[in-house]
Coordinates of C-alpha atoms in Angstrom, one line a residue:
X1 CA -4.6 15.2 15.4
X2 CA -1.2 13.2 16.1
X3 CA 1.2 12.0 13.7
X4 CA 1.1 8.8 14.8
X5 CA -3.3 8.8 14.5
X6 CA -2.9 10.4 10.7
X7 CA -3.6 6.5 8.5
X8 CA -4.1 7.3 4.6
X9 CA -3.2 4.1 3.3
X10 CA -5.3 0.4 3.9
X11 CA -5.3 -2.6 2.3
X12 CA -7.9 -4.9 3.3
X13 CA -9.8 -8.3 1.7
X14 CA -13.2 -8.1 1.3
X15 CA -15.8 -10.8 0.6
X16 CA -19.5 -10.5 -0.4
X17 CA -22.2 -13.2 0.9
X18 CA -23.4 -16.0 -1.5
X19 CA -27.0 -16.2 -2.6
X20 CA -28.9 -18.8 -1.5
X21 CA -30.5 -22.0 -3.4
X22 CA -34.0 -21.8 -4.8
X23 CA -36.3 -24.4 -3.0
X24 CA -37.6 -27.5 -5.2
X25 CA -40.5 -28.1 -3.1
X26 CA -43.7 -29.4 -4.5
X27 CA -47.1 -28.4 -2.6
X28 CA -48.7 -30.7 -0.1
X29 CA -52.1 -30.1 1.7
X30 CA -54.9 -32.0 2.2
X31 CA -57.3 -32.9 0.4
X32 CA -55.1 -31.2 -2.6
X33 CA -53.5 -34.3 -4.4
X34 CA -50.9 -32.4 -6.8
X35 CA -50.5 -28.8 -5.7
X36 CA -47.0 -28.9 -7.7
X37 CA -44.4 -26.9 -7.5
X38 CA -44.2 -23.7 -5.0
X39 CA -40.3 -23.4 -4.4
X40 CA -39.0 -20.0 -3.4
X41 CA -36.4 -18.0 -4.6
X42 CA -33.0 -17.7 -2.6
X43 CA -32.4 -14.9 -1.0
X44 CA -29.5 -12.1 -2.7
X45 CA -25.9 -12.2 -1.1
X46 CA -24.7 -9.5 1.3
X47 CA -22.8 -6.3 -0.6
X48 CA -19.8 -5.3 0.7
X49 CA -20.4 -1.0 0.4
X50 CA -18.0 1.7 1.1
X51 CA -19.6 5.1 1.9
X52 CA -18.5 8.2 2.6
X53 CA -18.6 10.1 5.7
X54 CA -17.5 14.0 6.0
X55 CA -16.7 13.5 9.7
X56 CA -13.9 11.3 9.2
X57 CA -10.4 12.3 8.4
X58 CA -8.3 9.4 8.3
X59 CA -8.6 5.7 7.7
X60 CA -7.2 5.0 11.2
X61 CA -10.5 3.0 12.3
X62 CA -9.7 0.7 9.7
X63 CA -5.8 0.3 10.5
X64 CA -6.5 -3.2 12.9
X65 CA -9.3 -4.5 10.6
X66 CA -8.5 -5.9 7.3
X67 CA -11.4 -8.8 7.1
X68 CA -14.7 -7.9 6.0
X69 CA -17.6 -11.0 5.2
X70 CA -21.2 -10.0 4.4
X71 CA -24.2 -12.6 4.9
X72 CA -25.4 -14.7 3.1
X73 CA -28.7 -14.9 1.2
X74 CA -30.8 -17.4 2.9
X75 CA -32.9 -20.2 1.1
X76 CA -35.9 -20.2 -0.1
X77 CA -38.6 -22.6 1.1
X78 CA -42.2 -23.8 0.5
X79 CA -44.9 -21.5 -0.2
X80 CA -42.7 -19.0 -3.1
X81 CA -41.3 -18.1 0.1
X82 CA -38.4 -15.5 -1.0
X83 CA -35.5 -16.7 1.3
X84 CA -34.0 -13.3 3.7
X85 CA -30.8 -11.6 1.6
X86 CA -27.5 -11.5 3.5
X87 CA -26.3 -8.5 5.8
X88 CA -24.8 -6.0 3.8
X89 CA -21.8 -4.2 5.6
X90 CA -21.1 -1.2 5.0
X91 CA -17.6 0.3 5.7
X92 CA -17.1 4.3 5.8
X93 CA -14.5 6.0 4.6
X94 CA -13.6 9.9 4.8
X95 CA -13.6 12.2 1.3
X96 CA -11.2 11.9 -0.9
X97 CA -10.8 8.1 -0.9
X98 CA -9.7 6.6 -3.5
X99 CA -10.1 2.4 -4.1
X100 CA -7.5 0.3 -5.8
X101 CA -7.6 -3.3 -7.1
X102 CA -4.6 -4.4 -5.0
X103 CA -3.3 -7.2 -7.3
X104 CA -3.8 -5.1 -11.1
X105 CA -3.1 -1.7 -9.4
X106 CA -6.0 -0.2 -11.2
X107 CA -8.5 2.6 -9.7
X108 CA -12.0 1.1 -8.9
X109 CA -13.1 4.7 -7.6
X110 CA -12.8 7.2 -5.5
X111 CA -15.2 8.6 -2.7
X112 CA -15.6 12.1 -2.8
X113 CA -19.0 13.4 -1.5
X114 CA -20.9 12.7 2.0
X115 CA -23.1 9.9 1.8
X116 CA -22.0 8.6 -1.6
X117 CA -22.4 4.9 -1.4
X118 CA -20.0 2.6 -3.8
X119 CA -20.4 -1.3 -3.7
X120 CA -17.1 -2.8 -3.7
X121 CA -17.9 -7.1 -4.3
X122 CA -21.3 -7.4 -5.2
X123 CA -23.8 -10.2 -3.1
X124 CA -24.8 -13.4 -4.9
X125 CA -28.2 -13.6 -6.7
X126 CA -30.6 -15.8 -5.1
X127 CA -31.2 -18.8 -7.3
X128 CA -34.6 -19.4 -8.2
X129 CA -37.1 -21.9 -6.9
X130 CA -39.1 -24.5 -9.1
X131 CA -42.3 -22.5 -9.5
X132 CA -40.7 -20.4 -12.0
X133 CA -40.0 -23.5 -14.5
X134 CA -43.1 -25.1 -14.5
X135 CA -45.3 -25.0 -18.2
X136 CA -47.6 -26.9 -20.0
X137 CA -44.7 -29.7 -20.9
X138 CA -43.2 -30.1 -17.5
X139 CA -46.1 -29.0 -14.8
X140 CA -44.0 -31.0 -12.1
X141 CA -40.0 -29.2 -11.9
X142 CA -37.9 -31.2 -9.4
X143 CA -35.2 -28.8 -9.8
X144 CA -34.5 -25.1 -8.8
X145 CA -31.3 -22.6 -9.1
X146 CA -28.5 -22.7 -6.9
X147 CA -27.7 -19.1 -5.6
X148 CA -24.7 -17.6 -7.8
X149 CA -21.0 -17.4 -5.6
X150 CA -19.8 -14.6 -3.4
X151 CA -17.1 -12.4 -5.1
X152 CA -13.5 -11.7 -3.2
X153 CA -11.3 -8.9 -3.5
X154 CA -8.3 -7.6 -2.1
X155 CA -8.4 -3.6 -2.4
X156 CA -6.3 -0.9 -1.3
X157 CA -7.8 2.3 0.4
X158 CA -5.6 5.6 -0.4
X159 CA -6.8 9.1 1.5
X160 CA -6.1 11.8 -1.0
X161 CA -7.1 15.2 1.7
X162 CA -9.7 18.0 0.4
X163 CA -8.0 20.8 0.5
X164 CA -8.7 24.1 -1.1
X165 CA -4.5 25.1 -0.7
X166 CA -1.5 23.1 0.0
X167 CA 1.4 24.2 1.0
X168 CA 4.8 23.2 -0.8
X169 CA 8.4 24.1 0.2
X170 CA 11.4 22.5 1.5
X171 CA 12.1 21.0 5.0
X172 CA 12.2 23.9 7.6
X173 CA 10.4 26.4 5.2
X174 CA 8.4 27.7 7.8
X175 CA 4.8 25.7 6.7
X176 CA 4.2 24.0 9.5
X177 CA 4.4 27.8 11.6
X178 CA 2.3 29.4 9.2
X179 CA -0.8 26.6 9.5
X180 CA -0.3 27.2 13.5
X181 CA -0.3 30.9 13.2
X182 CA -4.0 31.0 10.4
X183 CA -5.5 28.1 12.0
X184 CA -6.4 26.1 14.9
X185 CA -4.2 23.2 14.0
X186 CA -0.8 22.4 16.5
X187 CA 1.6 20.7 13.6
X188 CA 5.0 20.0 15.2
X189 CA 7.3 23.0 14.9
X190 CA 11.1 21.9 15.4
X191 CA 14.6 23.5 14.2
X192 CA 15.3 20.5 12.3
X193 CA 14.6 19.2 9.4
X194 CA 11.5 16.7 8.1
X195 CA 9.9 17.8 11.8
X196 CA 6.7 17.5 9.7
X197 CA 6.0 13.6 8.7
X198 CA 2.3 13.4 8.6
X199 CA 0.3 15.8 6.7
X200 CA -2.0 18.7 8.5
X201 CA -5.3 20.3 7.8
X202 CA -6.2 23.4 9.5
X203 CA -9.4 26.4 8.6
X204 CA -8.4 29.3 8.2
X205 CA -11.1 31.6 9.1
X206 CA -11.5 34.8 7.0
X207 CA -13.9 37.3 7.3
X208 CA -17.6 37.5 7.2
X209 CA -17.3 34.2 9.0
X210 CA -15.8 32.5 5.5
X211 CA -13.3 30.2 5.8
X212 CA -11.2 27.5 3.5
X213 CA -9.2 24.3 3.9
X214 CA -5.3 24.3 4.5
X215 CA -3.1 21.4 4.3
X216 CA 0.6 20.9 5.2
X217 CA 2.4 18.1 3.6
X218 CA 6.0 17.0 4.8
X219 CA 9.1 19.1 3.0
X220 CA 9.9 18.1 -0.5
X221 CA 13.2 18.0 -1.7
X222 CA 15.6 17.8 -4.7
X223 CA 16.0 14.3 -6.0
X224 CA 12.3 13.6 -4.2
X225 CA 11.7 11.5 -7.6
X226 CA 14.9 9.0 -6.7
X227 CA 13.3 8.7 -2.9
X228 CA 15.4 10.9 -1.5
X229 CA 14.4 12.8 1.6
X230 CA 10.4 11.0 1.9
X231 CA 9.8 11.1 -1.8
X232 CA 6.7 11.6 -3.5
X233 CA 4.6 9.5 -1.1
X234 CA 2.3 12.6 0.2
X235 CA 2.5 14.4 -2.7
X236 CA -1.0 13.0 -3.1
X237 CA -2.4 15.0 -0.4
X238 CA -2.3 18.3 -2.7
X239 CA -3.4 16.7 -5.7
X240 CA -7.4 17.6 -5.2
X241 CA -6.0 21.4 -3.9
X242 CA -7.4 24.3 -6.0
X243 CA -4.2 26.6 -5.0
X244 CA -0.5 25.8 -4.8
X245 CA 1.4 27.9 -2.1
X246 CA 4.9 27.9 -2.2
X247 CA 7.0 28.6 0.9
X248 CA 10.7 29.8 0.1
X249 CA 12.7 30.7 3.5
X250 CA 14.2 34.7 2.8
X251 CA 17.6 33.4 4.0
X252 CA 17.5 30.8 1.0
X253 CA 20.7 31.7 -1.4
X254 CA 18.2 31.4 -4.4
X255 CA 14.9 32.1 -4.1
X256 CA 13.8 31.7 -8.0
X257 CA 16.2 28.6 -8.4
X258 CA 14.7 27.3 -5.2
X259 CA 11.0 27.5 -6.8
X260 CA 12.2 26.2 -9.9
X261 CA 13.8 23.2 -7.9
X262 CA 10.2 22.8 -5.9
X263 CA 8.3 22.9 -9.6
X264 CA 10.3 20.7 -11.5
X265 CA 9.7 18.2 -8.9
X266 CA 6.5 18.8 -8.6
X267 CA 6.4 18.4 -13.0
X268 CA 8.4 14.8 -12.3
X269 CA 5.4 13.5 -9.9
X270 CA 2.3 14.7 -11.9
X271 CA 2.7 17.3 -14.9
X272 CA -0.8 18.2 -14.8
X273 CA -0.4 19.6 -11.1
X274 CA 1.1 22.8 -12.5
X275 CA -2.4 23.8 -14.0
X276 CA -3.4 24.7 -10.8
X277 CA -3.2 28.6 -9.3
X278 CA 0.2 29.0 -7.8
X279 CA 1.3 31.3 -5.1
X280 CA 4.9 32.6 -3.3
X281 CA 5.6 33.0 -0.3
X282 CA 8.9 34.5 1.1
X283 CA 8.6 33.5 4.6
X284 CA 10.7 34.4 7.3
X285 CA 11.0 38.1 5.7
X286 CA 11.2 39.7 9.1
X287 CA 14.6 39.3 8.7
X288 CA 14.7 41.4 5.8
X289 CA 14.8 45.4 6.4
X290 CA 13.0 48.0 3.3
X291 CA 16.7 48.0 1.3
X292 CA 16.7 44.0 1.0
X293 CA 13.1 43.5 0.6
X294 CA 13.4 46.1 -2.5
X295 CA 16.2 44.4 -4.2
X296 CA 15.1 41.0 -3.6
X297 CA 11.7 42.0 -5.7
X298 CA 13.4 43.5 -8.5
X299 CA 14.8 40.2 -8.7
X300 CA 11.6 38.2 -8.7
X301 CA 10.3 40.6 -10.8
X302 CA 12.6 40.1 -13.5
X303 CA 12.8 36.0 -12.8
X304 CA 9.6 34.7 -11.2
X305 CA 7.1 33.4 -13.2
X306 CA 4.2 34.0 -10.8
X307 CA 3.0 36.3 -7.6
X308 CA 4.6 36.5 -4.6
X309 CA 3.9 37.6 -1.2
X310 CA 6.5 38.8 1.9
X311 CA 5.3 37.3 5.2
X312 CA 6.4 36.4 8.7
X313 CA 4.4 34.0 10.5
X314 CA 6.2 34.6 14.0
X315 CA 5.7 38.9 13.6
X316 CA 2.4 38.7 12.0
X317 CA 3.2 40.4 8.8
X318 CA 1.3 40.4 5.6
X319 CA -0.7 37.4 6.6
X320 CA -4.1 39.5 6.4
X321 CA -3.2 40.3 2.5
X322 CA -2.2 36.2 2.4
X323 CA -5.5 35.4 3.1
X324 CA -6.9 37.9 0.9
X325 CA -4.8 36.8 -2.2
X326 CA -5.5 33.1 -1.2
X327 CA -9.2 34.0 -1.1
X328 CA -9.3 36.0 -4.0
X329 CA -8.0 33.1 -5.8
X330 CA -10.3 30.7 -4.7
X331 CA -13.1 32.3 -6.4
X332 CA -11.2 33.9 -9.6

C-alpha cells in the first residue's frame, strides 16, 4: 500500500430519511355506507449504518464522498396499508474505527469486530394512520400522525490500526528496514530523516504457520508534544497494540537517555500507554564487534528498565529470537 492511498481520518455529514405520514382515509366500498377509518401507518425512515469490514484497511474509499442521505419512509394509504420504510445505507469501515461527533468532539463509538453494525442517525418513525384512534367516542378520526424528522450529523471517522506490536523509535531508527526484512510489506527505506510519513502493517509469519500484526508508525521525536517533527498525530496507530517495540540505532550517543526521551513522550500523549509490554531493540548492532556489545549491556543492565534485544535487520541477526520474544509476549 502507498503513502499517498494510507486515509485514517474522514469527516463526512450524514442524514437519515424521514418517516412518512400516517393516511387519514376513511373506507369506501359499495354497498358499505360507513366503513370508517382504515388509514395506514407511514413507513420508518432510512438509518444511516456504519459496519465493519476486516478487508478494508483504510478509509480511502470514503476520501471523495462526504454526503450520505437515506430514503425516506413512504406513506401509508387506504386499506392499514403500512407505507415501504426508506433505504438504509450502509457505509463500511475497516477495524479499529473510531466515530466522533465533529461539532462536541465526543466519541460516538468505535468499530472494532467484522460485521459489527453501529447506526449513526437513526430513520424517522412512520406516523400512524387514523385506524389506530378510533373508539367508542370518536368511531370517525379525520386525522393521523405525521412521520417524525430525519436526524443530521456531521461525524468524524478516525482509523486507529490493529496491531498486536508497534514499533517506536526516532527518525532513521531502522523500523521501516526491520518490517521489510519480517514481513511482506515494502515501507520506504531512505537515508534521511521522516522517510516514513504514513503508517505500515506487515505479518510476520512465525512458525507452525502462526503469525501476528506489525505496524510502523512515522519517527517520533523530542518536543513531539509542541508539534515538533509530525507530532502526536499517529501516535494513535499503536494505541490498540498489545506490545511496544522500541528501536534505538547502536550508533546513538545514549541509548538509555534515548528510551527515556521516546517514553516520556510517549507518557505526554497517553499515560496509560506505558501499561502495555515493552520491548528494546538495539538495531544496527552489526556494527558492534563482542567487546562493544559486552560493555554496552552492562550498561543497560545497570540503567534500563526493561529487556532488550541486539539485532541487525540488513545481516539477519537475532531476528529469529525477536520473533520468539515478541511471540512469547503475546501470549504471556
Amino acid at each position: 500500500m502507498t503513502e499517498g492511498n494510507f486515509v485514517d481520518y474522514v469527516k463526512m455529514h450524514v442524514s437519515s430519511g424521514n418517516g412518512g405520514k400516517g393516511s387519514a382515509h376513511l373506507h369506501r366500498e359499495k354497498y358499505i355506507a360507513k366503513g370508517g377509518p382504515d388509514g395506514g401507518d407511514g413507513g420508518r425512515g432510512g438509518h444511516v449504518i456504519l459496519r465493519g469490514n476486516s478487508n478494508l484497511w483504510t478509509l480511502i474509499h470514503l476520501k471523495f464522498k462526504r454526503h450520505f442521505r437515506a430514503g425516506h419512509g413512504a406513506h401509508g394509504s387506504s386499506g392499514r396499508s403500512t407505507g415501504a420504510d426508506g433505504e438504509d445505507i450502509y457505509i463500511d469501515v475497516p477495524l479499529g474505527t473510531v466515530v466522533r461527533d465533529s461539532e462536541t468532539d465526543s466519541v460516538l463509538f468505535e468499530i472494532t469486530e467484522d460485521g459489527e453494525e453501529k447506526i449513526v442517525v437513526k430513520g424517522g418513525m412512520g406516523g400512524r394512520g387514523n385506524w389506530h384512534f378510533k373508539n367508542s367516542v370518536n368511531q370517525t378520526p379525520r386525522y393521523a400522525q405525521p412521520g417524525i424528522p430525519l436526524e443530521e450529523r456531521d461525524i468524524t471517522l478516525e482509523l486507529k490500526v490493529l496491531a498486536d506490536v508497534g514499533l517506536v523509535g526516532f527518525p532513521n531508527a531502522g523500523k521501516s528496514t526491520l518490517l521489510s526484512v519480517l514481513t511482506s510489506a515494502k515501507p520506504k527505506i531512505a537515508d534521511y530523516e521522516f522517510t516514513t510519513l504514513k503508517p505500515n502493517l506487515g505479518i510476520v509469519e512465525y512458525r507452525d504457520f502462526k503469525s501476528f500484526v506489525m505496524a510502523d508508525i512515522p519517527g517520533i521525536i523530542e518536543g513531539a508534544a509542541e508539534g515538533k517533527g509530525l507530532g502526536y498525530y499517529f501516535l494513535r496507530h499503536i494505541e490498540r497494540n498489545s506490545i511496544l517495540l522500541f528501536l534505538i540505532p547502536a550508533d546513538a550517543k545514549d541509548i538509555v537517555e534515548q528510551y527515556e526521551i521516546l517514553e516520556d513522550e510517549l507518557r505526554r500523549y497517553n499515560p496509560e500507554m506505558l501499561d502495555k509490554e515493552r520491548l528494546v531493540v538495539i538495531s544496527k548492532s552489526d556494527m558492534l564487534d563482542d567487546e562493544l556489545k559486552s560493555e554496552i549491556s552492562t550498561i543497560l543492565d545497570k540503567d534500563l528498565s526493561v529487556d532488550y534485544l541486539f539485532i541487525s535487520s540488513v545481516a539477519q541477526q537475532g531476528l529469529t529470537e525477536l520473533k520468539d520474544q515478541l511471540w512469547k509476549l503475546l501470549n504471556s
